[in-house]
Short mmCIF file of C-alpha atoms and ligand atoms in Angstrom, two decimals:
data_model
loop_
_atom_site.label_atom_id
_atom_site.label_comp_id
_atom_site.label_asym_id
_atom_site.label_seq_id
_atom_site.Cartn_x
_atom_site.Cartn_y
_atom_site.Cartn_z
CA MET A 1 -6.51 120.35 200.10
CA THR A 2 -8.15 122.81 198.76
CA ARG A 3 -12.03 123.19 198.53
CA LYS A 4 -13.59 123.39 195.35
CA LEU A 5 -16.16 125.97 196.76
CA GLU A 6 -14.29 127.78 198.78
CA GLY A 7 -15.82 131.00 199.49
CA LYS A 8 -18.18 130.79 196.90
CA ILE A 9 -22.17 131.61 197.89
CA ALA A 10 -24.77 129.25 196.46
CA LEU A 11 -28.69 128.31 196.29
CA ILE A 12 -29.87 125.32 196.53
CA THR A 13 -34.19 125.31 196.19
CA GLY A 14 -35.32 122.07 197.42
CA GLY A 15 -32.89 121.39 200.05
CA THR A 16 -34.29 119.70 203.28
CA THR A 17 -34.31 116.09 201.80
CA GLY A 18 -32.60 113.62 199.48
CA ILE A 19 -30.80 115.07 196.21
CA GLY A 20 -30.46 118.90 197.52
CA LEU A 21 -30.11 118.29 201.32
CA ALA A 22 -27.43 116.24 200.24
CA SER A 23 -26.01 118.39 198.35
CA ALA A 24 -26.14 121.93 200.30
CA GLN A 25 -23.86 119.73 203.14
CA GLU A 26 -21.34 119.32 199.96
CA PHE A 27 -21.00 122.46 199.10
CA ALA A 28 -20.74 123.36 203.33
CA ALA A 29 -17.73 120.37 203.28
CA GLN A 30 -16.34 122.53 200.05
CA GLY A 31 -16.63 126.10 201.46
CA ALA A 32 -19.60 127.43 200.33
CA LYS A 33 -22.18 129.63 202.29
CA VAL A 34 -25.83 127.89 200.87
CA PHE A 35 -28.99 128.79 201.00
CA ILE A 36 -31.81 126.26 200.68
CA THR A 37 -35.43 126.06 200.47
CA GLY A 38 -38.56 123.89 201.17
CA ARG A 39 -41.55 124.66 202.16
CA ARG A 40 -42.08 123.52 205.48
CA GLN A 41 -40.67 125.43 208.44
CA ALA A 42 -39.47 122.58 210.76
CA GLU A 43 -37.71 120.51 207.84
CA LEU A 44 -36.31 123.36 206.88
CA ASP A 45 -34.80 123.97 210.27
CA ALA A 46 -34.04 120.30 210.94
CA ALA A 47 -31.64 120.53 207.51
CA VAL A 48 -30.56 123.59 208.30
CA ALA A 49 -28.70 121.84 211.28
CA ALA A 50 -27.78 119.25 209.86
CA ILE A 51 -25.80 121.02 206.79
CA GLY A 52 -23.54 123.53 209.74
CA ASP A 53 -22.38 126.92 210.36
CA ASN A 54 -22.59 127.60 206.60
CA ALA A 55 -26.45 127.67 205.34
CA ILE A 56 -29.46 129.16 205.58
CA GLY A 57 -32.71 128.49 205.72
CA ILE A 58 -35.78 130.55 203.26
CA ARG A 59 -39.08 129.10 203.36
CA SER A 60 -40.63 129.21 200.16
CA ASP A 61 -42.39 127.34 197.45
CA VAL A 62 -40.85 127.93 194.02
CA SER A 63 -44.37 127.79 192.31
CA LYS A 64 -45.10 130.69 193.80
CA LEU A 65 -43.36 134.58 192.46
CA ASP A 66 -43.58 136.16 194.93
CA ASP A 67 -42.02 133.49 196.72
CA LEU A 68 -39.10 133.39 195.26
CA ASP A 69 -38.82 137.52 194.95
CA ARG A 70 -38.26 136.29 198.77
CA VAL A 71 -35.67 134.52 198.30
CA TYR A 72 -33.75 137.00 196.24
CA ALA A 73 -34.67 139.68 198.96
CA ASP A 74 -33.25 137.78 201.24
CA ILE A 75 -29.86 136.32 199.66
CA ALA A 76 -29.56 140.34 198.33
CA ALA A 77 -29.70 141.58 202.22
CA LYS A 78 -27.80 138.53 203.70
CA ALA A 79 -25.24 137.62 200.58
CA GLY A 80 -24.78 140.44 198.38
CA HIS A 81 -24.56 138.25 195.36
CA LEU A 82 -24.92 134.54 194.02
CA ASP A 83 -22.53 131.90 192.69
CA ILE A 84 -24.30 129.22 191.66
CA VAL A 85 -27.26 128.01 191.67
CA PHE A 86 -29.05 124.46 191.51
CA ALA A 87 -32.39 124.45 190.58
CA ASN A 88 -33.45 121.22 192.34
CA ALA A 89 -36.99 121.05 193.91
CA GLY A 90 -39.04 118.73 191.99
CA SER A 91 -41.59 116.77 192.43
CA GLY A 92 -44.07 113.82 190.67
CA ASP A 93 -46.53 110.97 190.95
CA MET A 94 -47.44 108.45 188.69
CA GLN A 95 -50.92 108.95 185.83
CA PRO A 96 -51.51 106.85 183.04
CA LEU A 97 -52.52 108.32 179.47
CA GLY A 98 -56.01 108.24 179.96
CA SER A 99 -56.21 108.93 183.81
CA ILE A 100 -54.36 112.16 183.56
CA THR A 101 -56.20 115.72 185.06
CA GLU A 102 -55.82 119.18 184.34
CA GLU A 103 -54.03 119.52 188.57
CA HIS A 104 -52.06 116.99 187.61
CA PHE A 105 -50.06 118.52 184.87
CA ASP A 106 -50.67 122.16 185.92
CA ARG A 107 -48.52 121.37 189.73
CA ILE A 108 -46.09 119.02 187.93
CA PHE A 109 -44.84 122.00 184.77
CA SER A 110 -45.70 124.29 187.75
CA ILE A 111 -43.35 122.99 190.47
CA ASN A 112 -40.73 121.05 187.77
CA VAL A 113 -40.88 123.86 184.69
CA LYS A 114 -42.34 127.87 185.45
CA GLY A 115 -41.25 126.86 189.52
CA LEU A 116 -37.27 126.17 187.77
CA LEU A 117 -37.57 128.93 185.40
CA PHE A 118 -38.84 131.16 187.68
CA THR A 119 -35.88 130.18 189.99
CA VAL A 120 -33.02 130.92 187.86
CA GLN A 121 -34.60 134.22 185.93
CA LYS A 122 -34.78 136.25 189.15
CA ALA A 123 -31.46 134.72 189.75
CA LEU A 124 -29.76 136.09 187.25
CA PRO A 125 -29.54 140.06 188.89
CA LEU A 126 -27.92 138.53 191.75
CA MET A 127 -25.22 136.34 190.63
CA LYS A 128 -21.88 136.64 189.35
CA ASP A 129 -20.56 136.91 185.44
CA GLY A 130 -18.80 133.06 185.25
CA GLY A 131 -21.11 131.65 187.53
CA SER A 132 -22.63 128.00 187.44
CA VAL A 133 -26.33 127.36 186.77
CA ILE A 134 -27.47 123.79 187.42
CA LEU A 135 -30.69 122.26 187.19
CA THR A 136 -31.71 118.84 187.80
CA SER A 137 -33.37 117.35 184.85
CA SER A 138 -33.94 113.23 184.92
CA THR A 139 -33.33 109.63 183.15
CA THR A 140 -36.64 110.14 182.14
CA SER A 141 -36.27 113.38 179.83
CA ILE A 142 -34.55 110.78 177.29
CA GLN A 143 -36.78 107.92 178.39
CA GLY A 144 -40.38 106.41 178.14
CA THR A 145 -41.81 105.42 181.68
CA GLU A 146 -45.12 103.51 182.22
CA ASN A 147 -47.26 106.25 183.94
CA PHE A 148 -44.81 108.93 184.24
CA SER A 149 -45.45 111.00 181.45
CA VAL A 150 -46.09 114.26 182.33
CA TYR A 151 -43.12 114.27 184.64
CA SER A 152 -41.13 112.67 182.38
CA ALA A 153 -41.69 115.62 179.57
CA SER A 154 -41.31 118.16 182.34
CA LYS A 155 -37.75 117.13 182.66
CA ALA A 156 -37.30 117.27 179.11
CA ALA A 157 -37.45 120.52 179.27
CA VAL A 158 -35.37 120.78 181.55
CA ARG A 159 -33.02 119.27 179.90
CA ASN A 160 -33.37 121.84 176.83
CA PHE A 161 -33.92 124.86 178.85
CA ALA A 162 -29.29 123.89 179.85
CA ARG A 163 -29.33 123.99 175.56
CA SER A 164 -31.15 127.48 175.36
CA TRP A 165 -29.97 129.36 178.55
CA LEU A 166 -26.62 128.91 177.93
CA LEU A 167 -27.19 131.05 174.75
CA ASP A 168 -29.39 133.43 176.11
CA LEU A 169 -26.41 133.95 179.05
CA LYS A 170 -23.03 133.81 177.09
CA ALA A 171 -22.28 137.56 177.36
CA ARG A 172 -22.28 136.71 181.14
CA ARG A 173 -19.80 133.50 180.89
CA ILE A 174 -22.50 131.83 183.22
CA ARG A 175 -22.22 127.99 182.71
CA VAL A 176 -25.52 126.04 182.72
CA ASN A 177 -26.07 122.33 182.96
CA ALA A 178 -28.70 119.85 183.63
CA LEU A 179 -27.65 117.01 186.32
CA SER A 180 -30.02 113.70 185.71
CA PRO A 181 -29.96 111.37 188.63
CA GLY A 182 -31.55 107.69 187.44
CA PRO A 183 -33.20 106.15 190.50
CA VAL A 184 -32.25 107.49 193.88
CA ARG A 185 -33.05 106.10 197.87
CA THR A 186 -34.96 109.96 198.76
CA PRO A 187 -38.09 110.41 200.05
CA GLY A 188 -39.22 111.62 197.15
CA LEU A 189 -38.77 108.21 195.61
CA GLY A 190 -39.95 106.54 198.16
CA GLY A 191 -42.95 108.69 198.02
CA LEU A 192 -44.42 107.14 194.94
CA VAL A 193 -45.79 104.53 195.93
CA PRO A 194 -47.74 103.85 199.56
CA ALA A 195 -44.91 102.76 202.08
CA GLU A 196 -45.86 99.74 201.73
CA HIS A 197 -44.73 99.27 199.14
CA GLN A 198 -41.43 100.79 199.09
CA ASP A 199 -38.62 98.28 199.23
CA GLY A 200 -40.54 96.74 196.24
CA LEU A 201 -40.17 99.84 194.32
CA PHE A 202 -36.62 100.19 195.47
CA ALA A 203 -35.31 96.48 194.43
CA HIS A 204 -37.09 96.45 191.23
CA LEU A 205 -35.80 99.82 189.72
CA ALA A 206 -31.86 98.12 191.65
CA THR A 207 -32.82 95.69 188.71
CA LEU A 208 -32.91 98.22 185.62
CA VAL A 209 -29.55 100.06 186.58
CA PRO A 210 -26.73 97.50 185.00
CA MET A 211 -24.41 98.57 188.51
CA GLY A 212 -27.29 96.38 190.18
CA ARG A 213 -28.43 98.92 192.56
CA LEU A 214 -30.14 102.36 193.54
CA GLY A 215 -28.22 105.80 194.05
CA GLU A 216 -27.19 107.53 196.99
CA PRO A 217 -27.77 110.90 197.35
CA GLY A 218 -24.47 111.79 198.24
CA GLU A 219 -23.05 109.70 194.45
CA ILE A 220 -25.75 112.77 192.87
CA ALA A 221 -24.49 115.54 195.32
CA LYS A 222 -20.91 115.19 194.36
CA ALA A 223 -20.94 115.69 191.00
CA ALA A 224 -23.52 118.41 191.27
CA ALA A 225 -20.43 120.30 192.86
CA PHE A 226 -18.58 119.43 190.43
CA LEU A 227 -20.84 121.65 187.44
CA ALA A 228 -20.59 124.23 190.41
CA SER A 229 -16.70 124.59 190.86
CA ASP A 230 -14.18 125.15 188.78
CA ASP A 231 -13.01 122.20 187.65
CA SER A 232 -16.02 122.44 185.05
CA SER A 233 -14.88 125.54 183.81
CA PHE A 234 -15.05 124.16 180.05
CA VAL A 235 -18.84 122.50 180.66
CA ASN A 236 -21.70 124.01 179.64
CA GLY A 237 -25.10 122.72 177.86
CA ILE A 238 -24.22 119.25 178.68
CA GLU A 239 -26.85 116.83 180.67
CA LEU A 240 -24.67 114.42 183.44
CA PHE A 241 -26.02 111.22 183.81
CA VAL A 242 -25.60 110.14 187.48
CA ASP A 243 -27.41 106.59 186.94
CA GLY A 244 -25.93 103.87 187.37
CA GLY A 245 -25.98 103.07 183.24
CA ALA A 246 -29.31 102.59 183.53
CA ALA A 247 -30.47 105.28 181.00
CA GLN A 248 -26.92 104.40 179.07
CA ILE A 249 -27.97 100.71 177.43
P1 NAD B 301 -37.66 114.85 197.85
O1 NAD B 301 -38.77 114.78 197.61
O2 NAD B 301 -36.73 113.90 198.46
O3 NAD B 301 -36.77 116.10 197.31
C1 NAD B 301 -37.18 117.26 196.74
C2 NAD B 301 -37.37 117.99 197.07
O4 NAD B 301 -37.87 120.15 196.81
C3 NAD B 301 -37.23 118.60 198.98
O5 NAD B 301 -36.58 119.66 199.45
C4 NAD B 301 -39.38 119.64 199.03
O6 NAD B 301 -39.32 119.72 200.11
C5 NAD B 301 -38.75 119.90 197.35
N1 NAD B 301 -40.04 120.64 196.86
C6 NAD B 301 -40.80 120.44 196.56
N2 NAD B 301 -41.36 120.69 195.81
C7 NAD B 301 -41.33 122.15 196.17
C8 NAD B 301 -41.47 123.99 195.28
N3 NAD B 301 -42.94 123.33 194.96
N4 NAD B 301 -40.77 124.25 196.37
C9 NAD B 301 -40.01 124.37 197.49
N5 NAD B 301 -39.30 123.25 196.89
C10 NAD B 301 -40.02 122.34 196.60
O7 NAD B 301 -36.99 114.37 196.08
P2 NAD B 301 -35.50 113.74 195.30
O8 NAD B 301 -36.05 112.58 195.16
O9 NAD B 301 -34.55 114.50 196.27
O10 NAD B 301 -35.55 114.95 194.25
C11 NAD B 301 -34.85 116.09 194.17
C12 NAD B 301 -34.53 116.53 192.64
O11 NAD B 301 -34.00 115.51 192.22
C13 NAD B 301 -36.24 116.53 191.91
O12 NAD B 301 -36.68 117.63 190.67
C14 NAD B 301 -36.42 115.27 191.26
O13 NAD B 301 -37.46 115.31 190.17
C15 NAD B 301 -34.94 115.02 191.03
N6 NAD B 301 -34.66 113.55 190.70
C16 NAD B 301 -35.00 112.67 191.64
C17 NAD B 301 -34.71 110.92 191.03
C18 NAD B 301 -34.82 110.46 192.21
O14 NAD B 301 -34.67 109.24 191.71
N7 NAD B 301 -34.94 110.44 193.83
C19 NAD B 301 -34.27 111.39 190.23
C20 NAD B 301 -34.07 111.46 189.10
C21 NAD B 301 -34.56 113.21 189.24
#
């Protein structure tokens, strides 16, 4: 059977856990060489070992532009170009309106919006014409969620980037799509509450999904591989919801 991403070079930011790690495993299984980033060397090394020979880890923080320059210098030296950029690193925590601090806003927007923007912009000189950019947004891009407005607004910004950037990149035939997971069982989702409340959070979120369960990282990874591959060659600017129907009702 031919593999969807045979010979492709991909970058996945935030590839050490959760959706990013599962996607790196899927991309590698589909034949890609995958660069992953994360902020901690130990987690990065463990992820590279879990993905296998086709993975290379580069320690970096997406919110730091110097780190991004280092990432692309490293990719240029080791691979020479990129076919796929999956700007996936992101995080959030909960604060109700009334308690939102400048620090909360700056931290979330600097990772989810600024970091994602410069991840893609700085990738452009290395990207092949006809390549694929995938941006991790969220069902929160179109939904209201109590105590989660700053994160949700950051993901709405990401969703618009896909619409606008496909126009900026049309001459190069680079496709840009947003991928919006519903609740997915990852360390990031569990980390929204103290460890003793994690099972309760997961059980509550499952009741909000018509399919009655959380998503698994591998299910998001398969959708990412579709957007990364030529199977989606006429798919551009969409928001692909992988949410068990949660935001569709
Ligand atoms: P996760 O916390 O398990 O993984 C996030 C990854 O991003 C990790 O590898 C982490 O190290 C990395 N990361 C965070 N900040 C970074 C930074 N400044 N620089 C570099 N790497 C950084 O979470 P996840 O649930 O797999 O989240 C992946 C993406 O999916 C995020 O953008 C998140 O907002 C989005 N998302 C998740 C869910 C969900 O339910 N899990 C739902 C919708 C959207």
